[in-house]
Amino acid sequence: MNEQHTIVKVCMLAGKIMLQSGAETYRVEDTMNRIASTYGLPNAQSYATPTGINFSIDMSEVTNFMRISNRSTDLHKIAEVNNISRMFAAGEIELKNALSMLESVDGDTSTFSVWLQVMAAAFVSGCFTIMFGGIWADFIPSFIVGGIAFAGMLWFERLVEIRFIAEFFASFIIGVLTLAIMDSGIGVDMDKIIIGAVMPLVPGLHITNAVRDLMAGHLVAGLSKGVEAVLTAFAIGAGIAVVFGLF
């Protein structure tokens, strides 16, 4: 019984880390089922949504539930969980070792610094401006606008833990700064600057995961992620539209 309790903790913790890190729900369920099957539980039942996990070691056993409140993108943690799962399936590590390794991954709070994220967003903005047909004279304006907007989004998200509002605020900053740059005569193509600056905000991972979940038959997860992506796109577009409507 104690070992069954441990395998439940291992499966639930693996699913929790993957969901919080932005993994597809079908991948989460597959990882949990593979871990349970390796332990000798071929009838384990798992059901994951973007906001929760249900898991049982058998069809008629007690169902365990875990609520997922916070989600982000951390491909490193997903890769670590996949690696631990493969090691456990290959018999290279024991059950208790797998649990301790997963707890270590879950407790790892190291991430890129805010300034590094802002600089990366700034470079991405400038490069996308060039990629979408802008000229090099628009690289610096897009670099500045994209970096400031992304920093504003991170700051506002700490004040109000609603990402859609933070993204609306960031796109509003993009619109205001772009108009100011164009009025000063620095920028050349306003459309290209705006397009490049909003690219770090675009929910590309959500769209990809929504399509992959839908293709895998996970309709609830696919539709919910798709709606989340649509709301994010709406927030970005609304922020730019409000600027043009006001000014």
Short mmCIF file of C-alpha atoms in Angstrom, two decimals:
data_model
loop_
_atom_site.label_atom_id
_atom_site.label_comp_id
_atom_site.label_asym_id
_atom_site.label_seq_id
_atom_site.Cartn_x
_atom_site.Cartn_y
_atom_site.Cartn_z
CA MET A 1 0.00 0.00 0.00
CA ASN A 2 2.84 2.38 0.81
CA GLU A 3 4.45 1.71 -2.58
CA GLN A 4 1.12 2.31 -4.34
CA HIS A 5 0.85 5.63 -2.53
CA THR A 6 4.34 6.50 -3.76
CA ILE A 7 3.58 5.61 -7.38
CA VAL A 8 0.48 7.80 -7.20
CA LYS A 9 2.62 10.68 -5.93
CA VAL A 10 5.17 10.11 -8.70
CA CYS A 11 2.51 10.08 -11.43
CA MET A 12 0.65 13.09 -10.05
CA LEU A 13 3.82 15.11 -9.53
CA ALA A 14 5.06 14.32 -13.04
CA GLY A 15 1.71 15.42 -14.49
CA LYS A 16 1.64 18.57 -12.36
CA ILE A 17 5.12 19.69 -13.46
CA MET A 18 4.36 19.07 -17.12
CA LEU A 19 1.01 20.88 -17.08
CA GLN A 20 2.42 23.87 -15.21
CA SER A 21 5.28 24.01 -17.71
CA GLY A 22 3.06 24.16 -20.80
CA ALA A 23 2.98 20.53 -21.99
CA GLU A 24 0.11 19.15 -24.06
CA THR A 25 -2.52 17.26 -22.02
CA TYR A 26 -2.18 14.10 -24.10
CA ARG A 27 1.56 14.06 -23.37
CA VAL A 28 0.83 14.48 -19.65
CA GLU A 29 -1.58 11.55 -19.62
CA ASP A 30 0.77 9.37 -21.65
CA THR A 31 3.68 10.05 -19.28
CA MET A 32 1.58 9.25 -16.20
CA ASN A 33 0.25 6.03 -17.75
CA ARG A 34 3.72 4.90 -18.82
CA ILE A 35 5.12 5.41 -15.33
CA ALA A 36 2.22 3.45 -13.81
CA SER A 37 2.52 0.68 -16.42
CA THR A 38 6.24 0.30 -15.72
CA TYR A 39 5.41 -0.22 -12.04
CA GLY A 40 2.96 -2.99 -12.99
CA LEU A 41 -0.32 -1.04 -13.14
CA PRO A 42 -1.51 -1.49 -16.74
CA ASN A 43 -5.06 -0.30 -15.99
CA ALA A 44 -4.10 3.05 -14.48
CA GLN A 45 -6.52 5.83 -15.43
CA SER A 46 -5.41 9.42 -15.97
CA TYR A 47 -7.36 12.43 -17.15
CA ALA A 48 -5.78 15.85 -17.51
CA THR A 49 -7.20 19.25 -18.38
CA PRO A 50 -5.32 22.56 -18.43
CA THR A 51 -6.57 23.24 -14.88
CA GLY A 52 -6.55 19.84 -13.19
CA ILE A 53 -5.39 16.21 -13.07
CA ASN A 54 -7.36 13.09 -12.17
CA PHE A 55 -5.49 9.83 -11.59
CA SER A 56 -6.38 6.36 -10.34
CA ILE A 57 -4.25 3.21 -10.19
CA ASP A 58 -7.19 1.16 -11.50
CA MET A 59 -10.68 1.64 -12.87
CA SER A 60 -12.42 0.89 -9.55
CA GLU A 61 -9.87 2.45 -7.20
CA VAL A 62 -9.91 5.80 -5.44
CA THR A 63 -9.43 8.75 -7.80
CA ASN A 64 -6.85 11.37 -6.87
CA PHE A 65 -7.31 14.98 -7.98
CA MET A 66 -4.89 17.91 -8.21
CA ARG A 67 -5.79 21.48 -9.12
CA ILE A 68 -3.46 23.37 -11.50
CA SER A 69 -3.74 27.12 -10.99
CA ASN A 70 -0.57 28.58 -12.48
CA ARG A 71 0.76 27.74 -15.93
CA SER A 72 3.80 29.04 -17.76
CA THR A 73 6.27 27.86 -20.39
CA ASP A 74 9.28 25.90 -19.19
CA LEU A 75 10.47 23.40 -21.80
CA HIS A 76 13.48 22.52 -19.64
CA LYS A 77 11.23 21.08 -16.90
CA ILE A 78 9.20 19.14 -19.47
CA ALA A 79 12.41 17.63 -20.82
CA GLU A 80 13.57 16.77 -17.29
CA VAL A 81 10.31 14.96 -16.49
CA ASN A 82 10.49 13.06 -19.78
CA ASN A 83 14.07 12.04 -18.98
CA ILE A 84 13.11 10.82 -15.49
CA SER A 85 10.16 8.90 -16.95
CA ARG A 86 12.39 7.17 -19.49
CA MET A 87 15.00 6.33 -16.85
CA PHE A 88 12.31 4.80 -14.61
CA ALA A 89 10.82 2.84 -17.51
CA ALA A 90 14.26 1.49 -18.39
CA GLY A 91 14.86 0.37 -14.80
CA GLU A 92 17.78 2.73 -14.32
CA ILE A 93 16.28 4.36 -11.22
CA GLU A 94 13.99 3.13 -8.46
CA LEU A 95 10.61 4.51 -7.47
CA LYS A 96 11.86 6.54 -4.50
CA ASN A 97 14.69 7.98 -6.57
CA ALA A 98 12.21 9.02 -9.26
CA LEU A 99 10.07 10.77 -6.62
CA SER A 100 13.03 12.66 -5.15
CA MET A 101 14.21 13.70 -8.63
CA LEU A 102 10.74 14.97 -9.54
CA GLU A 103 10.50 16.88 -6.26
CA SER A 104 13.83 18.50 -7.09
CA VAL A 105 12.57 19.52 -10.55
CA ASP A 106 9.32 20.84 -9.06
CA GLY A 107 11.18 22.89 -6.48
CA ASP A 108 13.56 24.42 -9.02
CA THR A 109 12.59 28.07 -9.27
CA SER A 110 15.60 29.19 -11.28
CA THR A 111 14.65 31.06 -14.41
CA PHE A 112 16.01 33.70 -16.70
CA SER A 113 16.34 37.13 -15.12
CA VAL A 114 13.82 39.82 -15.98
CA TRP A 115 16.42 41.88 -17.81
CA LEU A 116 17.47 38.90 -19.91
CA GLN A 117 13.83 38.23 -20.83
CA VAL A 118 13.33 41.87 -21.78
CA MET A 119 16.48 41.92 -23.91
CA ALA A 120 15.45 38.71 -25.64
CA ALA A 121 11.99 40.16 -26.36
CA ALA A 122 13.61 43.32 -27.72
CA PHE A 123 15.88 41.39 -30.11
CA VAL A 124 12.96 39.18 -31.18
CA SER A 125 10.89 42.28 -31.94
CA GLY A 126 13.59 43.84 -34.09
CA CYS A 127 14.31 40.61 -35.95
CA PHE A 128 10.64 39.97 -36.70
CA THR A 129 10.34 43.49 -38.08
CA ILE A 130 13.09 42.68 -40.58
CA MET A 131 11.66 39.23 -41.30
CA PHE A 132 8.24 40.67 -42.16
CA GLY A 133 9.73 43.02 -44.74
CA GLY A 134 10.79 46.00 -42.66
CA ILE A 135 13.98 47.92 -43.29
CA TRP A 136 16.97 48.18 -40.97
CA ALA A 137 15.99 51.72 -40.02
CA ASP A 138 12.99 50.20 -38.22
CA PHE A 139 15.06 47.63 -36.31
CA ILE A 140 16.04 49.96 -33.46
CA PRO A 141 12.52 51.46 -33.02
CA SER A 142 11.02 47.98 -32.92
CA PHE A 143 13.80 46.83 -30.56
CA ILE A 144 13.01 49.65 -28.13
CA VAL A 145 9.23 49.39 -28.35
CA GLY A 146 9.18 45.60 -28.00
CA GLY A 147 11.52 45.62 -25.02
CA ILE A 148 9.65 48.35 -23.14
CA ALA A 149 6.28 46.73 -23.84
CA PHE A 150 7.44 43.31 -22.64
CA ALA A 151 8.89 44.84 -19.47
CA GLY A 152 5.57 46.64 -18.93
CA MET A 153 3.69 43.36 -19.31
CA LEU A 154 5.88 41.61 -16.72
CA TRP A 155 5.48 44.52 -14.31
CA PHE A 156 1.72 44.79 -14.75
CA GLU A 157 1.28 41.01 -14.42
CA ARG A 158 2.77 41.21 -10.93
CA LEU A 159 0.19 43.83 -9.94
CA VAL A 160 -2.83 42.13 -11.53
CA GLU A 161 -2.49 38.36 -11.95
CA ILE A 162 -4.63 38.30 -15.09
CA ARG A 163 -2.42 37.75 -18.11
CA PHE A 164 -5.00 39.01 -20.61
CA ILE A 165 -5.07 42.43 -18.98
CA ALA A 166 -1.27 42.51 -18.85
CA GLU A 167 -1.09 41.71 -22.57
CA PHE A 168 -3.67 44.41 -23.33
CA PHE A 169 -1.55 46.87 -21.35
CA ALA A 170 1.60 45.81 -23.24
CA SER A 171 -0.03 46.19 -26.65
CA PHE A 172 -1.36 49.60 -25.58
CA ILE A 173 2.23 50.62 -24.77
CA ILE A 174 3.32 49.38 -28.19
CA GLY A 175 0.72 51.52 -29.92
CA VAL A 176 1.55 54.67 -27.93
CA LEU A 177 5.33 54.32 -28.34
CA THR A 178 5.06 53.54 -32.04
CA LEU A 179 2.96 56.65 -32.66
CA ALA A 180 5.43 58.73 -30.65
CA ILE A 181 8.36 57.34 -32.66
CA MET A 182 6.61 58.00 -35.96
CA ASP A 183 5.78 61.56 -34.91
CA SER A 184 9.43 62.15 -34.03
CA GLY A 185 10.48 61.03 -37.51
CA ILE A 186 12.62 58.12 -36.34
CA GLY A 187 10.52 55.26 -37.65
CA VAL A 188 9.80 54.59 -41.32
CA ASP A 189 7.11 51.87 -41.51
CA MET A 190 4.67 51.96 -38.59
CA ASP A 191 2.99 48.65 -39.50
CA LYS A 192 6.25 46.71 -39.49
CA ILE A 193 7.31 48.19 -36.16
CA ILE A 194 4.01 47.23 -34.53
CA ILE A 195 4.02 43.74 -36.04
CA GLY A 196 7.54 43.08 -34.82
CA ALA A 197 6.90 44.47 -31.33
CA VAL A 198 3.78 42.37 -30.69
CA MET A 199 5.39 39.06 -31.72
CA PRO A 200 6.80 38.28 -28.21
CA LEU A 201 3.21 38.51 -26.94
CA VAL A 202 1.67 36.22 -29.56
CA PRO A 203 0.41 32.92 -28.01
CA GLY A 204 2.19 30.62 -30.44
CA LEU A 205 2.66 27.77 -27.93
CA HIS A 206 -1.01 27.84 -26.91
CA ILE A 207 -2.12 27.63 -30.53
CA THR A 208 0.26 24.75 -31.24
CA ASN A 209 -0.77 22.82 -28.13
CA ALA A 210 -4.46 23.41 -28.86
CA VAL A 211 -4.12 21.95 -32.35
CA ARG A 212 -2.06 18.98 -31.13
CA ASP A 213 -4.56 18.21 -28.34
CA LEU A 214 -7.46 18.41 -30.78
CA MET A 215 -5.67 16.09 -33.20
CA ALA A 216 -5.03 13.66 -30.32
CA GLY A 217 -8.75 13.63 -29.47
CA HIS A 218 -8.56 15.77 -26.32
CA LEU A 219 -11.43 18.05 -27.27
CA VAL A 220 -11.93 19.77 -23.91
CA ALA A 221 -8.26 20.65 -23.49
CA GLY A 222 -7.87 21.61 -27.15
CA LEU A 223 -10.88 23.92 -27.13
CA SER A 224 -9.95 25.54 -23.81
CA LYS A 225 -6.41 26.26 -24.98
CA GLY A 226 -7.74 27.51 -28.28
CA VAL A 227 -10.09 29.91 -26.49
CA GLU A 228 -7.21 31.08 -24.30
CA ALA A 229 -5.15 31.80 -27.42
CA VAL A 230 -8.05 33.66 -29.03
CA LEU A 231 -8.54 35.80 -25.91
CA THR A 232 -4.84 36.61 -25.86
CA ALA A 233 -4.91 37.60 -29.53
CA PHE A 234 -8.01 39.71 -28.86
CA ALA A 235 -6.27 41.48 -25.94
CA ILE A 236 -3.27 42.28 -28.15
CA GLY A 237 -5.40 43.56 -31.00
CA ALA A 238 -7.68 45.54 -28.68
CA GLY A 239 -4.75 47.34 -27.10
CA ILE A 240 -3.48 48.53 -30.48
CA ALA A 241 -7.01 49.40 -31.63
CA VAL A 242 -7.68 51.52 -28.55
CA VAL A 243 -4.56 53.57 -29.23
CA PHE A 244 -5.58 54.26 -32.83
CA GLY A 245 -9.12 55.02 -31.67
CA LEU A 246 -7.94 57.56 -29.09
CA PHE A 247 -5.16 59.18 -31.08
#
